Amino acid sequence: MESNKKYWKGLEELNNTPEFVEKNKHEFAEPIPIEEVLSGTGLTGKTPRRNFLKTVGFGIGAVSLAACQKTPVHKSIPYLIKPEEVTPGIANFYVSSYEGQAILVKTREGRPIKIEGNPNDLFGQGGVSAQTQAAVLDLYDSNRLKGPMQDQGDTAWSALDSFVKGELASIKASGKKIRLVTSTINSPSTLGVIAAFTAQYPTTKHVTYDAVSYTGIIQANQNSFGKAVLPHYNFDKADLIVSFGADFLGSWISHSEFTRQYVSKRNEQAVKSGKMSRHIHFEAGMSITGSNADVRIPIKVSQEGLALVNLYNAIAGTTLPGSKKLGNNVADNAIILAAKELQNAKGRALVVSGSNDVATQVLVNAINSLLGSYGTTIDLDNPSYQYKGNDADVVALIEEMKRGEVGAVMFLDANPVYNYYQSSAFADALKKVRLKVSFAPYLDETAAECNIVAPNHNFLESWGDENALEGYYTIVQPTINPVYDTRQAEQSLLIWSDNAVKDYYTFVRNNWNTTLLAKGGLAGQNGWETLLQTGFIKVAPKASSPVSFSRDLNAVAQTIIGQGAKLAGGEGKLELQVYENTTVGNGKKANNPWLQELPEPVSKVTWDNFVAIAPKTAEELKLEEGDLIEISANGYKTELPVLLQPGQAQGTASIALGYGRSKAGKVGDGVGKNAYPFMVLTNGTFQGNAVAEVKALGGDKIVLAQTQTHHSYEGRDVIRETTLQEYLKKPEGEEKGEKETYSLWDEYDRPQYNWVMAIDLNACTGCGACVVACNAENNIPVVGRDEVRRRREMHWIRIDRYYSFDEKGKTVTEEKEISKLEDLDHVSVTYQPMLCQHCDHAPCETVCPVLATTHSSEGLNQMTYNRCVGTRYCANNCPYKVRRFNWFNYWNDSRFENYLQNDYTELVLNPDVTTRFRGVMEKCSMCAQRIQAGKLNAKLEKRSLKDGDIKVACQQTCSANAIIFGNANDPNSEVSKALKSDRTYYVLEELNVKPGIGYQTKVRNRLTTEA
């Protein structure tokens, strides 16, 4: 299954540019004068940027007090460790919930240090996203407000409560409106508090505002079926998936859940049985979902709606008014083939669109109705409650404020002064409101415009519940006392509404006792404690009810085609698309350094957003990578650097949302540019498409902080890929043959344990959750934009992204030769997690002069940090380039007098892992601390170690189960079975270093011209 393709990491490698050649002459980035290191960081020579987390304010002294105080009055119940008292050196796990997903929070000596997925969770079944992994760091953010504020000054809670209650009473007497603006709330208890508040103040209306809206889908279901819901999609029941710009593996609705579902139809069992699903993807910008598709067709933003119209025509055998071909032979042929495939997969097919346009989603509903998808791959009876925003209500709110009808407005987890598409108009309207209250934990853009700020707890300090999916209820419980003088927003609302229950914990518990626990026969103390140990309750799903689609599609088609015509770019113009990425997301997490330094999966850019343009389009506009351009659309303009993105549709541009914050905190302020103003209100919903003009600004090029091209394999065999059709034709093990090898090393026995790993390239989507999990588990420092530019990122695991195309230049649906730049429109993408391979014949061990890196009797390549003298011989000799050198003393340095004291820095860290110091090499340890903990636990229980007792951090967080770790000496272990797969190969096997990580060949279920 060796691929005949050429794989390359970036255009500079493909074209072998002089800069790329020069960089790869040097094994290490050269030392740079401290003055240059500090350029653009705002730091002085006395306080160098050697400890990034401390510089940006993470690791706070108040946490030590919160962790050491007496346990809360209402005690949380440990998940695994009994009794509940803290035992020094032993971790306690508490169940909780984050954005509706059941999680486990690992605490040490009273402080949360790690988030894991709850193995019984309905969504990820133990896997969680990068953003969930990084959420624990927000607790230790010194940018959080230390207490309540009034008129931008500190105040006491009692004074604030007195003032707010007086203002609300006056507003109630005047008859003016009260508006509570929140992001989606699916907590039954919080909704109960809001209902009680509304009963006290009858002019209150709850306005749900999501920065990235799904109103189009919800309203389309109302129009099509009379059900205003966000469906629950079942990708695990789909044999064929056709997506139009829906990044369901990245940021669309429930990506961790969808990743698990998606991979279940594409894993080893699915491939071997020949029942692997097929995924066809149409989009403008290269997304993580599009890059994983079997067939990806780049189309312009203006063509997505027309493509759906043509797909409907091909399935229904009709011609809607205004229909016409796209003028793109590849796309037109792919639509015809996709329609045939969909008809053959009725009842097992799923069509989705990432558009927030109601008419577009109505047409998607019509297509899925023809395919019999409702009740199978789409569930309207057990809907998702993850997004419930109503765009029309937000627009109406602004008009109400402008007219002076609103006396009070409150913001809970909503920041429209930053992320509303006309933020200045929102801020101006807000000035006409008498009482403005923000519950933000930070003094963010909206809180800065409010006269009252009542800072909310971090979720790790809170009680609560969530209901992200019909019938699935999760509990939120605190894992630490409040670090600062904050208070839960729900408790503030209870106090201000003179509720008989002033304590939110009591409110939550009463709500569960009288509803869900009572229904399950679990009311009372025993039921409550059971809930706090399991973390959730799952009610039996509702039976599917038949749906009938009846809608005049002629008007729908005309609306779609008319909107597409308005988006068509003219001479010198680009069709712009703004999108949510998988790192900082909608911008709420912009102050989290783990997420800012997480490479964006496709571009591998950190610490910035950019304008992604196709290489052919850039050539036509006389632009090069790194050129600073001014891009303007919808009356807004900003300056951003250009990124040449293979796979981007020609004539289009893509910009990520979530950047350009001005009041996020030390980390997020001034990172990138705000793309929300490019959005527009069209047909009642917020949409992220526009026609843009670009102008080159000249000057020096901007060097984006990319991680992808820091290492090169010089064209050697690292990726293997095949198609399902080719794989099924070849007998099992046909390509496995013994090659003659020569060894310079002695062989050693692994008498008890031989720790190895298997990574399935067919399951890995490249999301990067494993990177953040490894950061949290192994105390890996953040180094910042400038150090990443110098190739000094410290991540122990990286996700390599490889582009490729058929050497003959053929597309999937036609045979003609195409030019090189056009060929870049039709690239394939493969992701490969790369970490220390723990080679049995490790070349790093041979060259270390001080035996700092040695091999264990269990097959692990170990580092002894206090032996290392920083020669870097080992990194030079590593063919995989997975070793990291500490250029600076990232964690501890006495010269950081302007920042936090060293004692408090330790509160962020995992005490089971040594923090490394300047001048040593470090790399993946296969979570040696977890291995030892697993052994110790088995010993205490007087039993042998079982397969699955030990899960390394990257494995545990992966929703796709792409990483399997275990003991190769156990023939029945999951990893042993995985490595016996006929798809298994070893990277650079010809070097005979005998790596301990086997990879399974990537398999794509391609379309064929005979389909």
PDB file of N, CA and C in Angstrom, residues 390-457:
ATOM      1  N   ASN A 390     -31.413  33.251  18.511  1.00  0.00           N
ATOM      2  CA  ASN A 390     -32.433  33.794  17.618  1.00  0.00           C
ATOM      3  C   ASN A 390     -31.941  35.151  17.114  1.00  0.00           C
ATOM      4  N   ASP A 391     -31.512  35.187  15.853  1.00  0.00           N
ATOM      5  CA  ASP A 391     -30.910  36.404  15.304  1.00  0.00           C
ATOM      6  C   ASP A 391     -31.901  37.563  15.271  1.00  0.00           C
ATOM      7  N   ALA A 392     -33.160  37.264  14.989  1.00  0.00           N
ATOM      8  CA  ALA A 392     -34.167  38.331  14.898  1.00  0.00           C
ATOM      9  C   ALA A 392     -34.357  39.024  16.241  1.00  0.00           C
ATOM     10  N   ASP A 393     -34.270  38.266  17.335  1.00  0.00           N
ATOM     11  CA  ASP A 393     -34.443  38.865  18.664  1.00  0.00           C
ATOM     12  C   ASP A 393     -33.326  39.851  18.983  1.00  0.00           C
ATOM     13  N   VAL A 394     -32.112  39.542  18.501  1.00  0.00           N
ATOM     14  CA  VAL A 394     -30.975  40.433  18.764  1.00  0.00           C
ATOM     15  C   VAL A 394     -31.146  41.740  17.992  1.00  0.00           C
ATOM     16  N   VAL A 395     -31.571  41.624  16.745  1.00  0.00           N
ATOM     17  CA  VAL A 395     -31.812  42.825  15.939  1.00  0.00           C
ATOM     18  C   VAL A 395     -32.917  43.669  16.573  1.00  0.00           C
ATOM     19  N   ALA A 396     -33.964  43.002  17.043  1.00  0.00           N
ATOM     20  CA  ALA A 396     -35.071  43.727  17.688  1.00  0.00           C
ATOM     21  C   ALA A 396     -34.607  44.424  18.961  1.00  0.00           C
ATOM     22  N   LEU A 397     -33.703  43.791  19.697  1.00  0.00           N
ATOM     23  CA  LEU A 397     -33.185  44.388  20.924  1.00  0.00           C
ATOM     24  C   LEU A 397     -32.496  45.725  20.646  1.00  0.00           C
ATOM     25  N   ILE A 398     -31.697  45.762  19.594  1.00  0.00           N
ATOM     26  CA  ILE A 398     -30.997  47.008  19.264  1.00  0.00           C
ATOM     27  C   ILE A 398     -32.001  48.115  18.951  1.00  0.00           C
ATOM     28  N   GLU A 399     -33.024  47.777  18.219  1.00  0.00           N
ATOM     29  CA  GLU A 399     -34.039  48.792  17.889  1.00  0.00           C
ATOM     30  C   GLU A 399     -34.761  49.255  19.154  1.00  0.00           C
ATOM     31  N   GLU A 400     -35.033  48.342  20.069  1.00  0.00           N
ATOM     32  CA  GLU A 400     -35.671  48.721  21.332  1.00  0.00           C
ATOM     33  C   GLU A 400     -34.781  49.662  22.138  1.00  0.00           C
ATOM     34  N   MET A 401     -33.489  49.358  22.164  1.00  0.00           N
ATOM     35  CA  MET A 401     -32.572  50.222  22.908  1.00  0.00           C
ATOM     36  C   MET A 401     -32.464  51.592  22.253  1.00  0.00           C
ATOM     37  N   LYS A 402     -32.434  51.620  20.942  1.00  0.00           N
ATOM     38  CA  LYS A 402     -32.357  52.898  20.233  1.00  0.00           C
ATOM     39  C   LYS A 402     -33.565  53.778  20.549  1.00  0.00           C
ATOM     40  N   ARG A 403     -34.733  53.151  20.690  1.00  0.00           N
ATOM     41  CA  ARG A 403     -35.965  53.908  20.957  1.00  0.00           C
ATOM     42  C   ARG A 403     -36.096  54.285  22.430  1.00  0.00           C
ATOM     43  N   GLY A 404     -35.150  53.846  23.254  1.00  0.00           N
ATOM     44  CA  GLY A 404     -35.201  54.169  24.671  1.00  0.00           C
ATOM     45  C   GLY A 404     -36.215  53.376  25.455  1.00  0.00           C
ATOM     46  N   GLU A 405     -36.600  52.215  24.940  1.00  0.00           N
ATOM     47  CA  GLU A 405     -37.634  51.408  25.597  1.00  0.00           C
ATOM     48  C   GLU A 405     -37.057  50.476  26.657  1.00  0.00           C
ATOM     49  N   VAL A 406     -35.747  50.263  26.627  1.00  0.00           N
ATOM     50  CA  VAL A 406     -35.122  49.295  27.533  1.00  0.00           C
ATOM     51  C   VAL A 406     -34.530  50.034  28.728  1.00  0.00           C
ATOM     52  N   GLY A 407     -34.958  49.634  29.900  1.00  0.00           N
ATOM     53  CA  GLY A 407     -34.445  50.262  31.114  1.00  0.00           C
ATOM     54  C   GLY A 407     -33.252  49.539  31.688  1.00  0.00           C
ATOM     55  N   ALA A 408     -33.172  48.227  31.444  1.00  0.00           N
ATOM     56  CA  ALA A 408     -32.053  47.432  31.966  1.00  0.00           C
ATOM     57  C   ALA A 408     -31.717  46.326  30.981  1.00  0.00           C
ATOM     58  N   VAL A 409     -30.432  46.083  30.800  1.00  0.00           N
ATOM     59  CA  VAL A 409     -29.986  44.962  29.972  1.00  0.00           C
ATOM     60  C   VAL A 409     -28.855  44.269  30.711  1.00  0.00           C
ATOM     61  N   MET A 410     -28.905  42.933  30.724  1.00  0.00           N
ATOM     62  CA  MET A 410     -27.902  42.128  31.423  1.00  0.00           C
ATOM     63  C   MET A 410     -27.278  41.154  30.437  1.00  0.00           C
ATOM     64  N   PHE A 411     -25.971  40.950  30.582  1.00  0.00           N
ATOM     65  CA  PHE A 411     -25.228  40.093  29.662  1.00  0.00           C
ATOM     66  C   PHE A 411     -24.608  38.934  30.428  1.00  0.00           C
ATOM     67  N   LEU A 412     -24.974  37.727  30.027  1.00  0.00           N
ATOM     68  CA  LEU A 412     -24.415  36.518  30.624  1.00  0.00           C
ATOM     69  C   LEU A 412     -23.784  35.683  29.521  1.00  0.00           C
ATOM     70  N   ASP A 413     -22.470  35.550  29.581  1.00  0.00           N
ATOM     71  CA  ASP A 413     -21.731  34.784  28.572  1.00  0.00           C
ATOM     72  C   ASP A 413     -22.024  35.294  27.164  1.00  0.00           C
ATOM     73  N   ALA A 414     -22.171  36.599  27.036  1.00  0.00           N
ATOM     74  CA  ALA A 414     -22.421  37.224  25.738  1.00  0.00           C
ATOM     75  C   ALA A 414     -21.583  38.494  25.655  1.00  0.00           C
ATOM     76  N   ASN A 415     -20.975  38.703  24.510  1.00  0.00           N
ATOM     77  CA  ASN A 415     -20.070  39.839  24.334  1.00  0.00           C
ATOM     78  C   ASN A 415     -20.330  40.520  22.990  1.00  0.00           C
ATOM     79  N   PRO A 416     -21.528  41.052  22.788  1.00  0.00           N
ATOM     80  CA  PRO A 416     -21.874  41.607  21.466  1.00  0.00           C
ATOM     81  C   PRO A 416     -21.097  42.856  21.076  1.00  0.00           C
ATOM     82  N   VAL A 417     -20.545  43.594  22.044  1.00  0.00           N
ATOM     83  CA  VAL A 417     -19.749  44.770  21.679  1.00  0.00           C
ATOM     84  C   VAL A 417     -18.484  44.345  20.935  1.00  0.00           C
ATOM     85  N   TYR A 418     -18.085  43.083  21.089  1.00  0.00           N
ATOM     86  CA  TYR A 418     -16.972  42.549  20.288  1.00  0.00           C
ATOM     87  C   TYR A 418     -17.469  41.780  19.075  1.00  0.00           C
ATOM     88  N   ASN A 419     -18.407  40.848  19.261  1.00  0.00           N
ATOM     89  CA  ASN A 419     -18.688  39.900  18.186  1.00  0.00           C
ATOM     90  C   ASN A 419     -20.002  40.117  17.444  1.00  0.00           C
ATOM     91  N   TYR A 420     -20.716  41.218  17.723  1.00  0.00           N
ATOM     92  CA  TYR A 420     -21.869  41.546  16.883  1.00  0.00           C
ATOM     93  C   TYR A 420     -21.344  42.184  15.599  1.00  0.00           C
ATOM     94  N   TYR A 421     -21.994  41.900  14.474  1.00  0.00           N
ATOM     95  CA  TYR A 421     -21.423  42.348  13.199  1.00  0.00           C
ATOM     96  C   TYR A 421     -21.404  43.867  13.061  1.00  0.00           C
ATOM     97  N   GLN A 422     -22.288  44.563  13.787  1.00  0.00           N
ATOM     98  CA  GLN A 422     -22.260  46.026  13.849  1.00  0.00           C
ATOM     99  C   GLN A 422     -22.053  46.420  15.311  1.00  0.00           C
ATOM    100  N   SER A 423     -20.869  46.124  15.809  1.00  0.00           N
ATOM    101  CA  SER A 423     -20.601  46.305  17.235  1.00  0.00           C
ATOM    102  C   SER A 423     -20.712  47.759  17.671  1.00  0.00           C
ATOM    103  N   SER A 424     -20.298  48.693  16.827  1.00  0.00           N
ATOM    104  CA  SER A 424     -20.386  50.112  17.203  1.00  0.00           C
ATOM    105  C   SER A 424     -21.840  50.534  17.340  1.00  0.00           C
ATOM    106  N   ALA A 425     -22.710  50.021  16.477  1.00  0.00           N
ATOM    107  CA  ALA A 425     -24.139  50.332  16.576  1.00  0.00           C
ATOM    108  C   ALA A 425     -24.719  49.762  17.865  1.00  0.00           C
ATOM    109  N   PHE A 426     -24.261  48.567  18.236  1.00  0.00           N
ATOM    110  CA  PHE A 426     -24.734  47.973  19.482  1.00  0.00           C
ATOM    111  C   PHE A 426     -24.275  48.810  20.671  1.00  0.00           C
ATOM    112  N   ALA A 427     -22.990  49.219  20.664  1.00  0.00           N
ATOM    113  CA  ALA A 427     -22.465  50.021  21.775  1.00  0.00           C
ATOM    114  C   ALA A 427     -23.179  51.363  21.877  1.00  0.00           C
ATOM    115  N   ASP A 428     -23.491  51.970  20.742  1.00  0.00           N
ATOM    116  CA  ASP A 428     -24.206  53.258  20.756  1.00  0.00           C
ATOM    117  C   ASP A 428     -25.609  53.095  21.333  1.00  0.00           C
ATOM    118  N   ALA A 429     -26.296  52.028  20.933  1.00  0.00           N
ATOM    119  CA  ALA A 429     -27.642  51.787  21.451  1.00  0.00           C
ATOM    120  C   ALA A 429     -27.603  51.502  22.946  1.00  0.00           C
ATOM    121  N   LEU A 430     -26.546  50.845  23.387  1.00  0.00           N
ATOM    122  CA  LEU A 430     -26.410  50.488  24.798  1.00  0.00           C
ATOM    123  C   LEU A 430     -26.310  51.728  25.688  1.00  0.00           C
ATOM    124  N   LYS A 431     -25.795  52.793  25.144  1.00  0.00           N
ATOM    125  CA  LYS A 431     -25.644  54.026  25.923  1.00  0.00           C
ATOM    126  C   LYS A 431     -26.993  54.603  26.366  1.00  0.00           C
ATOM    127  N   LYS A 432     -28.069  54.211  25.700  1.00  0.00           N
ATOM    128  CA  LYS A 432     -29.385  54.740  26.028  1.00  0.00           C
ATOM    129  C   LYS A 432     -30.097  53.924  27.109  1.00  0.00           C
ATOM    130  N   VAL A 433     -29.404  52.903  27.625  1.00  0.00           N
ATOM    131  CA  VAL A 433     -29.986  52.039  28.652  1.00  0.00           C
ATOM    132  C   VAL A 433     -29.512  52.502  30.024  1.00  0.00           C
ATOM    133  N   ARG A 434     -30.432  52.551  30.961  1.00  0.00           N
ATOM    134  CA  ARG A 434     -30.129  53.069  32.295  1.00  0.00           C
ATOM    135  C   ARG A 434     -29.242  52.127  33.099  1.00  0.00           C
ATOM    136  N   LEU A 435     -29.641  50.854  33.191  1.00  0.00           N
ATOM    137  CA  LEU A 435     -28.893  49.870  33.974  1.00  0.00           C
ATOM    138  C   LEU A 435     -28.295  48.835  33.035  1.00  0.00           C
ATOM    139  N   LYS A 436     -26.980  48.736  33.044  1.00  0.00           N
ATOM    140  CA  LYS A 436     -26.280  47.783  32.188  1.00  0.00           C
ATOM    141  C   LYS A 436     -25.424  46.889  33.084  1.00  0.00           C
ATOM    142  N   VAL A 437     -25.734  45.607  33.081  1.00  0.00           N
ATOM    143  CA  VAL A 437     -25.076  44.649  33.977  1.00  0.00           C
ATOM    144  C   VAL A 437     -24.382  43.575  33.146  1.00  0.00           C
ATOM    145  N   SER A 438     -23.133  43.298  33.476  1.00  0.00           N
ATOM    146  CA  SER A 438     -22.418  42.192  32.848  1.00  0.00           C
ATOM    147  C   SER A 438     -22.005  41.198  33.926  1.00  0.00           C
ATOM    148  N   PHE A 439     -22.186  39.921  33.618  1.00  0.00           N
ATOM    149  CA  PHE A 439     -21.739  38.855  34.514  1.00  0.00           C
ATOM    150  C   PHE A 439     -20.394  38.277  34.059  1.00  0.00           C
ATOM    151  N   ALA A 440     -19.708  38.972  33.173  1.00  0.00           N
ATOM    152  CA  ALA A 440     -18.459  38.456  32.606  1.00  0.00           C
ATOM    153  C   ALA A 440     -17.386  38.305  33.688  1.00  0.00           C
ATOM    154  N   PRO A 441     -16.616  37.228  33.637  1.00  0.00           N
ATOM    155  CA  PRO A 441     -15.510  37.070  34.597  1.00  0.00           C
ATOM    156  C   PRO A 441     -14.322  37.968  34.274  1.00  0.00           C
ATOM    157  N   TYR A 442     -14.328  38.564  33.090  1.00  0.00           N
ATOM    158  CA  TYR A 442     -13.292  39.502  32.673  1.00  0.00           C
ATOM    159  C   TYR A 442     -13.952  40.849  32.376  1.00  0.00           C
ATOM    160  N   LEU A 443     -13.163  41.888  32.385  1.00  0.00           N
ATOM    161  CA  LEU A 443     -13.658  43.182  31.942  1.00  0.00           C
ATOM    162  C   LEU A 443     -13.528  43.219  30.419  1.00  0.00           C
ATOM    163  N   ASP A 444     -14.406  42.448  29.755  1.00  0.00           N
ATOM    164  CA  ASP A 444     -14.329  42.333  28.305  1.00  0.00           C
ATOM    165  C   ASP A 444     -14.947  43.546  27.617  1.00  0.00           C
ATOM    166  N   GLU A 445     -15.050  43.481  26.291  1.00  0.00           N
ATOM    167  CA  GLU A 445     -15.491  44.632  25.519  1.00  0.00           C
ATOM    168  C   GLU A 445     -16.884  45.096  25.925  1.00  0.00           C
ATOM    169  N   THR A 446     -17.782  44.165  26.213  1.00  0.00           N
ATOM    170  CA  THR A 446     -19.138  44.536  26.622  1.00  0.00           C
ATOM    171  C   THR A 446     -19.171  44.967  28.080  1.00  0.00           C
ATOM    172  N   ALA A 447     -18.455  44.268  28.944  1.00  0.00           N
ATOM    173  CA  ALA A 447     -18.424  44.634  30.365  1.00  0.00           C
ATOM    174  C   ALA A 447     -17.882  46.042  30.557  1.00  0.00           C
ATOM    175  N   ALA A 448     -16.941  46.443  29.704  1.00  0.00           N
ATOM    176  CA  ALA A 448     -16.363  47.783  29.821  1.00  0.00           C
ATOM    177  C   ALA A 448     -17.382  48.874  29.534  1.00  0.00           C
ATOM    178  N   GLU A 449     -18.487  48.518  28.870  1.00  0.00           N
ATOM    179  CA  GLU A 449     -19.545  49.491  28.561  1.00  0.00           C
ATOM    180  C   GLU A 449     -20.671  49.464  29.594  1.00  0.00           C
ATOM    181  N   CYS A 450     -20.539  48.609  30.600  1.00  0.00           N
ATOM    182  CA  CYS A 450     -21.589  48.452  31.598  1.00  0.00           C
ATOM    183  C   CYS A 450     -21.253  49.210  32.879  1.00  0.00           C
ATOM    184  N   ASN A 451     -22.296  49.672  33.577  1.00  0.00           N
ATOM    185  CA  ASN A 451     -22.048  50.354  34.850  1.00  0.00           C
ATOM    186  C   ASN A 451     -21.982  49.387  36.025  1.00  0.00           C
ATOM    187  N   ILE A 452     -22.440  48.155  35.826  1.00  0.00           N
ATOM    188  CA  ILE A 452     -22.347  47.118  36.863  1.00  0.00           C
ATOM    189  C   ILE A 452     -21.687  45.882  36.264  1.00  0.00           C
ATOM    190  N   VAL A 453     -20.658  45.377  36.944  1.00  0.00           N
ATOM    191  CA  VAL A 453     -20.047  44.106  36.558  1.00  0.00           C
ATOM    192  C   VAL A 453     -20.081  43.196  37.779  1.00  0.00           C
ATOM    193  N   ALA A 454     -20.848  42.119  37.676  1.00  0.00           N
ATOM    194  CA  ALA A 454     -20.981  41.137  38.758  1.00  0.00           C
ATOM    195  C   ALA A 454     -20.318  39.851  38.296  1.00  0.00           C
ATOM    196  N   PRO A 455     -18.994  39.717  38.458  1.00  0.00           N
ATOM    197  CA  PRO A 455     -18.245  38.627  37.819  1.00  0.00           C
ATOM    198  C   PRO A 455     -18.701  37.241  38.253  1.00  0.00           C
ATOM    199  N   ASN A 456     -18.887  36.408  37.251  1.00  0.00           N
ATOM    200  CA  ASN A 456     -19.345  35.037  37.445  1.00  0.00           C
ATOM    201  C   ASN A 456     -18.179  34.139  37.855  1.00  0.00           C
ATOM    202  N   HIS A 457     -18.489  33.028  38.527  1.00  0.00           N
ATOM    203  CA  HIS A 457     -17.483  32.014  38.822  1.00  0.00           C
ATOM    204  C   HIS A 457     -16.956  31.380  37.534  1.00  0.00           C
TER     205      HIS A 457
END
